[in-house]
């Protein structure tokens, strides 16, 4: 495919040959000796460092970079930059605002983080919001452990469970069937003769 912004009328022989030669080997990575290549993918032009068993490390080319003329030095600059994750953040792991210490039961860290709904305390998979009027500076490890224990015992982990907790009762119809017998002439006459 053509690079973004290039019209088919603008393609000349040299560019066409270069595009057909993609992916292009730029050279070996100085640290690993593994190949660094450039190509055009479904999300646009990129450089890739093939690390063998560790996988491949991809970086998108910037607007000023050209897939046909990029050098190994520029590719290494791009590969040295932190990888962008979905959503635009540069880091997968959040850095805590404050580290309170470790949980006495399992030795896992108890930290304070800033989230979209305010400041919260975290231990493992349990997040507990700070109570109104409490600041993170005055929060102690003991208070944080109480908040985490209360949150864990309430059973709410912040995410909705995929399993339904409500039980469904079997539906029964409200109609009951009563058997009735029709009276016949014979039945009427028998009833009269008995009463006489």
PDB file of C-alpha atoms in Angstrom:
ATOM      1  CA  UNK A   1       0.000   0.000   0.000  1.00  0.00           C
ATOM      2  CA  UNK A   2       1.020   3.605  -0.424  1.00  0.00           C
ATOM      3  CA  UNK A   3       2.197   5.736   2.491  1.00  0.00           C
ATOM      4  CA  UNK A   4      -0.377   8.154   3.902  1.00  0.00           C
ATOM      5  CA  UNK A   5      -0.649  11.330   1.828  1.00  0.00           C
ATOM      6  CA  UNK A   6       0.950   9.843  -1.316  1.00  0.00           C
ATOM      7  CA  UNK A   7      -1.287   9.797  -4.388  1.00  0.00           C
ATOM      8  CA  UNK A   8      -0.844   7.140  -7.036  1.00  0.00           C
ATOM      9  CA  UNK A   9      -0.144   9.898  -9.594  1.00  0.00           C
ATOM     10  CA  UNK A  10       2.881  10.980  -7.514  1.00  0.00           C
ATOM     11  CA  UNK A  11       4.497   7.525  -7.458  1.00  0.00           C
ATOM     12  CA  UNK A  12       7.623   7.271  -9.589  1.00  0.00           C
ATOM     13  CA  UNK A  13       9.730   4.219 -10.456  1.00  0.00           C
ATOM     14  CA  UNK A  14      12.228   4.650  -7.600  1.00  0.00           C
ATOM     15  CA  UNK A  15       9.427   4.985  -5.008  1.00  0.00           C
ATOM     16  CA  UNK A  16       7.544   1.995  -6.426  1.00  0.00           C
ATOM     17  CA  UNK A  17      10.658  -0.196  -6.278  1.00  0.00           C
ATOM     18  CA  UNK A  18      11.298   0.959  -2.685  1.00  0.00           C
ATOM     19  CA  UNK A  19       7.718   0.186  -1.618  1.00  0.00           C
ATOM     20  CA  UNK A  20       7.867  -3.246  -3.217  1.00  0.00           C
ATOM     21  CA  UNK A  21      11.111  -3.960  -1.349  1.00  0.00           C
ATOM     22  CA  UNK A  22       9.416  -3.477   2.060  1.00  0.00           C
ATOM     23  CA  UNK A  23      10.019  -4.665   4.731  1.00  0.00           C
ATOM     24  CA  UNK A  24      13.476  -3.119   4.501  1.00  0.00           C
ATOM     25  CA  UNK A  25      16.359  -4.283   6.707  1.00  0.00           C
ATOM     26  CA  UNK A  26      18.017  -1.289   8.380  1.00  0.00           C
ATOM     27  CA  UNK A  27      20.699  -3.222  10.195  1.00  0.00           C
ATOM     28  CA  UNK A  28      21.429  -5.109  13.421  1.00  0.00           C
ATOM     29  CA  UNK A  29      20.479  -3.705  16.824  1.00  0.00           C
ATOM     30  CA  UNK A  30      23.721  -2.757  18.653  1.00  0.00           C
ATOM     31  CA  UNK A  31      22.662  -4.424  21.943  1.00  0.00           C
ATOM     32  CA  UNK A  32      21.150  -7.669  20.659  1.00  0.00           C
ATOM     33  CA  UNK A  33      22.572  -8.066  17.167  1.00  0.00           C
ATOM     34  CA  UNK A  34      19.032  -8.892  15.992  1.00  0.00           C
ATOM     35  CA  UNK A  35      17.564  -7.241  12.859  1.00  0.00           C
ATOM     36  CA  UNK A  36      15.825  -3.854  12.835  1.00  0.00           C
ATOM     37  CA  UNK A  37      13.413  -3.418   9.926  1.00  0.00           C
ATOM     38  CA  UNK A  38      10.965  -0.844   8.595  1.00  0.00           C
ATOM     39  CA  UNK A  39       7.671  -1.489   6.799  1.00  0.00           C
ATOM     40  CA  UNK A  40       4.113  -0.279   6.305  1.00  0.00           C
ATOM     41  CA  UNK A  41       1.365  -2.039   8.249  1.00  0.00           C
ATOM     42  CA  UNK A  42      -2.346  -1.568   8.693  1.00  0.00           C
ATOM     43  CA  UNK A  43      -1.728   1.291  11.152  1.00  0.00           C
ATOM     44  CA  UNK A  44       0.877   3.006   8.998  1.00  0.00           C
ATOM     45  CA  UNK A  45       4.682   2.957   8.699  1.00  0.00           C
ATOM     46  CA  UNK A  46       6.702   1.448  11.562  1.00  0.00           C
ATOM     47  CA  UNK A  47      10.082   0.132  12.681  1.00  0.00           C
ATOM     48  CA  UNK A  48      10.432  -3.256  14.337  1.00  0.00           C
ATOM     49  CA  UNK A  49      13.192  -4.853  16.399  1.00  0.00           C
ATOM     50  CA  UNK A  50      12.915  -8.626  16.064  1.00  0.00           C
ATOM     51  CA  UNK A  51      14.217  -9.911  19.414  1.00  0.00           C
ATOM     52  CA  UNK A  52      13.824 -13.597  18.656  1.00  0.00           C
ATOM     53  CA  UNK A  53      12.208 -15.519  21.528  1.00  0.00           C
ATOM     54  CA  UNK A  54      11.426 -12.300  23.438  1.00  0.00           C
ATOM     55  CA  UNK A  55       9.138 -11.181  20.606  1.00  0.00           C
ATOM     56  CA  UNK A  56       9.081  -8.080  18.458  1.00  0.00           C
ATOM     57  CA  UNK A  57       9.255  -4.453  19.585  1.00  0.00           C
ATOM     58  CA  UNK A  58       7.275  -2.087  17.316  1.00  0.00           C
ATOM     59  CA  UNK A  59       7.234   1.725  17.092  1.00  0.00           C
ATOM     60  CA  UNK A  60       5.219   3.863  14.687  1.00  0.00           C
ATOM     61  CA  UNK A  61       7.117   6.324  12.537  1.00  0.00           C
ATOM     62  CA  UNK A  62       6.533  10.013  13.233  1.00  0.00           C
ATOM     63  CA  UNK A  63       5.087  12.331  10.570  1.00  0.00           C
ATOM     64  CA  UNK A  64       8.549  13.654   9.662  1.00  0.00           C
ATOM     65  CA  UNK A  65       9.959  10.130   9.112  1.00  0.00           C
ATOM     66  CA  UNK A  66       9.866   8.427   5.707  1.00  0.00           C
ATOM     67  CA  UNK A  67       9.665   4.638   5.556  1.00  0.00           C
ATOM     68  CA  UNK A  68      11.884   4.610   2.452  1.00  0.00           C
ATOM     69  CA  UNK A  69      14.685   6.828   3.805  1.00  0.00           C
ATOM     70  CA  UNK A  70      14.750   6.217   7.576  1.00  0.00           C
ATOM     71  CA  UNK A  71      18.187   5.278   8.935  1.00  0.00           C
ATOM     72  CA  UNK A  72      19.180   2.751  11.592  1.00  0.00           C
ATOM     73  CA  UNK A  73      20.124   5.624  13.953  1.00  0.00           C
ATOM     74  CA  UNK A  74      16.650   7.174  13.726  1.00  0.00           C
ATOM     75  CA  UNK A  75      15.036   3.742  14.120  1.00  0.00           C
ATOM     76  CA  UNK A  76      17.064   3.162  17.313  1.00  0.00           C
ATOM     77  CA  UNK A  77      15.928   6.578  18.623  1.00  0.00           C
ATOM     78  CA  UNK A  78      12.298   5.583  18.068  1.00  0.00           C
ATOM     79  CA  UNK A  79      12.812   2.152  19.641  1.00  0.00           C
ATOM     80  CA  UNK A  80      14.414   3.774  22.707  1.00  0.00           C
ATOM     81  CA  UNK A  81      11.264   5.823  23.376  1.00  0.00           C
ATOM     82  CA  UNK A  82       8.717   4.337  25.801  1.00  0.00           C
ATOM     83  CA  UNK A  83       5.988   2.385  24.094  1.00  0.00           C
ATOM     84  CA  UNK A  84       2.590   4.086  23.982  1.00  0.00           C
ATOM     85  CA  UNK A  85      -0.295   1.965  25.212  1.00  0.00           C
ATOM     86  CA  UNK A  86      -3.919   2.209  24.149  1.00  0.00           C
ATOM     87  CA  UNK A  87      -5.454   5.324  25.579  1.00  0.00           C
ATOM     88  CA  UNK A  88      -2.269   7.331  25.117  1.00  0.00           C
ATOM     89  CA  UNK A  89      -0.628   6.667  28.479  1.00  0.00           C
ATOM     90  CA  UNK A  90       3.094   6.010  28.397  1.00  0.00           C
ATOM     91  CA  UNK A  91       3.208   3.514  31.246  1.00  0.00           C
ATOM     92  CA  UNK A  92       1.236   0.364  31.997  1.00  0.00           C
ATOM     93  CA  UNK A  93       1.898   0.511  35.734  1.00  0.00           C
ATOM     94  CA  UNK A  94       0.725   3.428  37.817  1.00  0.00           C
ATOM     95  CA  UNK A  95       3.153   5.032  40.206  1.00  0.00           C
ATOM     96  CA  UNK A  96       1.722   5.438  43.696  1.00  0.00           C
ATOM     97  CA  UNK A  97       1.212   8.887  45.191  1.00  0.00           C
ATOM     98  CA  UNK A  98       2.415   7.498  48.498  1.00  0.00           C
ATOM     99  CA  UNK A  99       3.644   4.132  49.749  1.00  0.00           C
ATOM    100  CA  UNK A 100       2.208   3.305  53.169  1.00  0.00           C
ATOM    101  CA  UNK A 101       4.047   0.043  53.772  1.00  0.00           C
ATOM    102  CA  UNK A 102       3.384  -3.670  53.461  1.00  0.00           C
ATOM    103  CA  UNK A 103       0.364  -5.698  54.527  1.00  0.00           C
ATOM    104  CA  UNK A 104       1.225  -7.722  57.671  1.00  0.00           C
ATOM    105  CA  UNK A 105      -0.496 -10.888  56.398  1.00  0.00           C
ATOM    106  CA  UNK A 106       1.053 -11.292  52.941  1.00  0.00           C
ATOM    107  CA  UNK A 107       3.835  -8.708  52.646  1.00  0.00           C
ATOM    108  CA  UNK A 108       2.211  -7.093  49.573  1.00  0.00           C
ATOM    109  CA  UNK A 109       2.485  -3.290  49.278  1.00  0.00           C
ATOM    110  CA  UNK A 110      -0.289  -0.972  50.464  1.00  0.00           C
ATOM    111  CA  UNK A 111      -0.242   2.228  48.401  1.00  0.00           C
ATOM    112  CA  UNK A 112      -2.252   5.361  47.703  1.00  0.00           C
ATOM    113  CA  UNK A 113      -3.176   6.154  44.088  1.00  0.00           C
ATOM    114  CA  UNK A 114      -5.034   8.880  42.212  1.00  0.00           C
ATOM    115  CA  UNK A 115      -7.892   7.501  40.126  1.00  0.00           C
ATOM    116  CA  UNK A 116     -10.639   8.982  37.978  1.00  0.00           C
ATOM    117  CA  UNK A 117     -12.981   9.129  41.005  1.00  0.00           C
ATOM    118  CA  UNK A 118     -10.466  10.446  43.516  1.00  0.00           C
ATOM    119  CA  UNK A 119      -7.775   9.164  45.836  1.00  0.00           C
ATOM    120  CA  UNK A 120      -7.878   5.496  46.882  1.00  0.00           C
ATOM    121  CA  UNK A 121      -5.890   2.888  48.821  1.00  0.00           C
ATOM    122  CA  UNK A 122      -4.811  -0.293  47.023  1.00  0.00           C
ATOM    123  CA  UNK A 123      -3.723  -3.725  48.236  1.00  0.00           C
ATOM    124  CA  UNK A 124      -3.579  -6.458  45.602  1.00  0.00           C
ATOM    125  CA  UNK A 125      -6.922  -6.405  43.802  1.00  0.00           C
ATOM    126  CA  UNK A 126      -8.775  -4.458  46.506  1.00  0.00           C
ATOM    127  CA  UNK A 127      -9.274  -0.710  46.083  1.00  0.00           C
ATOM    128  CA  UNK A 128     -10.826   1.353  48.877  1.00  0.00           C
ATOM    129  CA  UNK A 129     -11.777   5.015  48.546  1.00  0.00           C
ATOM    130  CA  UNK A 130     -10.597   7.461  51.177  1.00  0.00           C
ATOM    131  CA  UNK A 131     -13.410   8.627  53.469  1.00  0.00           C
ATOM    132  CA  UNK A 132     -14.701  12.195  53.058  1.00  0.00           C
ATOM    133  CA  UNK A 133     -12.556  14.686  54.910  1.00  0.00           C
ATOM    134  CA  UNK A 134      -9.514  12.363  55.066  1.00  0.00           C
ATOM    135  CA  UNK A 135      -6.423  13.533  53.224  1.00  0.00           C
ATOM    136  CA  UNK A 136      -3.764  11.158  51.962  1.00  0.00           C
ATOM    137  CA  UNK A 137      -1.121  12.908  54.099  1.00  0.00           C
ATOM    138  CA  UNK A 138      -2.872  12.023  57.364  1.00  0.00           C
ATOM    139  CA  UNK A 139      -3.686   8.439  56.351  1.00  0.00           C
ATOM    140  CA  UNK A 140      -1.715   5.799  58.277  1.00  0.00           C
ATOM    141  CA  UNK A 141      -1.049   2.170  57.400  1.00  0.00           C
ATOM    142  CA  UNK A 142      -3.406   1.040  60.186  1.00  0.00           C
ATOM    143  CA  UNK A 143      -6.278   3.170  58.849  1.00  0.00           C
ATOM    144  CA  UNK A 144      -5.584   1.953  55.314  1.00  0.00           C
ATOM    145  CA  UNK A 145      -5.674  -1.681  56.502  1.00  0.00           C
ATOM    146  CA  UNK A 146      -9.066  -1.039  58.139  1.00  0.00           C
ATOM    147  CA  UNK A 147     -10.419   0.500  54.902  1.00  0.00           C
ATOM    148  CA  UNK A 148      -9.118  -2.436  52.854  1.00  0.00           C
ATOM    149  CA  UNK A 149     -10.559  -5.000  55.295  1.00  0.00           C
ATOM    150  CA  UNK A 150     -13.955  -3.278  55.221  1.00  0.00           C
ATOM    151  CA  UNK A 151     -13.951  -3.158  51.435  1.00  0.00           C
ATOM    152  CA  UNK A 152     -12.855  -6.801  51.124  1.00  0.00           C
ATOM    153  CA  UNK A 153     -15.544  -7.989  53.566  1.00  0.00           C
ATOM    154  CA  UNK A 154     -18.264  -6.063  51.730  1.00  0.00           C
ATOM    155  CA  UNK A 155     -17.452  -8.167  48.681  1.00  0.00           C
ATOM    156  CA  UNK A 156     -17.266  -5.220  46.326  1.00  0.00           C
ATOM    157  CA  UNK A 157     -14.016  -5.180  44.404  1.00  0.00           C
ATOM    158  CA  UNK A 158     -14.926  -2.306  42.109  1.00  0.00           C
ATOM    159  CA  UNK A 159     -15.658  -4.493  39.095  1.00  0.00           C
ATOM    160  CA  UNK A 160     -18.908  -6.192  38.368  1.00  0.00           C
ATOM    161  CA  UNK A 161     -18.833  -9.953  38.520  1.00  0.00           C
ATOM    162  CA  UNK A 162     -19.632 -11.834  35.365  1.00  0.00           C
ATOM    163  CA  UNK A 163     -21.678 -14.363  37.334  1.00  0.00           C
ATOM    164  CA  UNK A 164     -25.221 -13.489  38.307  1.00  0.00           C
ATOM    165  CA  UNK A 165     -25.882 -13.497  42.049  1.00  0.00           C
ATOM    166  CA  UNK A 166     -29.668 -13.484  41.793  1.00  0.00           C
ATOM    167  CA  UNK A 167     -31.461 -16.790  41.643  1.00  0.00           C
ATOM    168  CA  UNK A 168     -34.313 -17.368  39.272  1.00  0.00           C
ATOM    169  CA  UNK A 169     -37.443 -19.067  40.546  1.00  0.00           C
ATOM    170  CA  UNK A 170     -39.331 -21.528  38.451  1.00  0.00           C
ATOM    171  CA  UNK A 171     -42.430 -19.894  37.048  1.00  0.00           C
ATOM    172  CA  UNK A 172     -45.718 -21.638  37.670  1.00  0.00           C
ATOM    173  CA  UNK A 173     -49.047 -20.710  36.225  1.00  0.00           C
ATOM    174  CA  UNK A 174     -51.619 -19.369  38.674  1.00  0.00           C
ATOM    175  CA  UNK A 175     -54.383 -21.473  37.172  1.00  0.00           C
ATOM    176  CA  UNK A 176     -55.324 -24.649  38.905  1.00  0.00           C
ATOM    177  CA  UNK A 177     -57.279 -27.308  37.139  1.00  0.00           C
ATOM    178  CA  UNK A 178     -60.296 -28.716  38.956  1.00  0.00           C
ATOM    179  CA  UNK A 179     -62.056 -31.725  37.654  1.00  0.00           C
ATOM    180  CA  UNK A 180     -65.758 -31.257  37.433  1.00  0.00           C
ATOM    181  CA  UNK A 181     -68.319 -33.725  36.328  1.00  0.00           C
ATOM    182  CA  UNK A 182     -71.399 -32.815  34.390  1.00  0.00           C
ATOM    183  CA  UNK A 183     -74.706 -33.897  35.686  1.00  0.00           C
ATOM    184  CA  UNK A 184     -76.722 -35.988  33.369  1.00  0.00           C
ATOM    185  CA  UNK A 185     -80.435 -36.773  33.439  1.00  0.00           C
ATOM    186  CA  UNK A 186     -79.678 -40.111  35.015  1.00  0.00           C
ATOM    187  CA  UNK A 187     -77.741 -38.401  37.809  1.00  0.00           C
ATOM    188  CA  UNK A 188     -80.647 -36.011  38.458  1.00  0.00           C
ATOM    189  CA  UNK A 189     -83.156 -38.820  38.687  1.00  0.00           C
ATOM    190  CA  UNK A 190     -80.905 -40.819  41.006  1.00  0.00           C
ATOM    191  CA  UNK A 191     -80.568 -37.785  43.254  1.00  0.00           C
ATOM    192  CA  UNK A 192     -84.363 -37.325  43.380  1.00  0.00           C
ATOM    193  CA  UNK A 193     -85.071 -40.963  44.112  1.00  0.00           C
ATOM    194  CA  UNK A 194     -82.591 -40.988  46.986  1.00  0.00           C
ATOM    195  CA  UNK A 195     -84.145 -37.939  48.582  1.00  0.00           C
ATOM    196  CA  UNK A 196     -87.649 -39.400  48.405  1.00  0.00           C
TER     197      UNK A 196
END
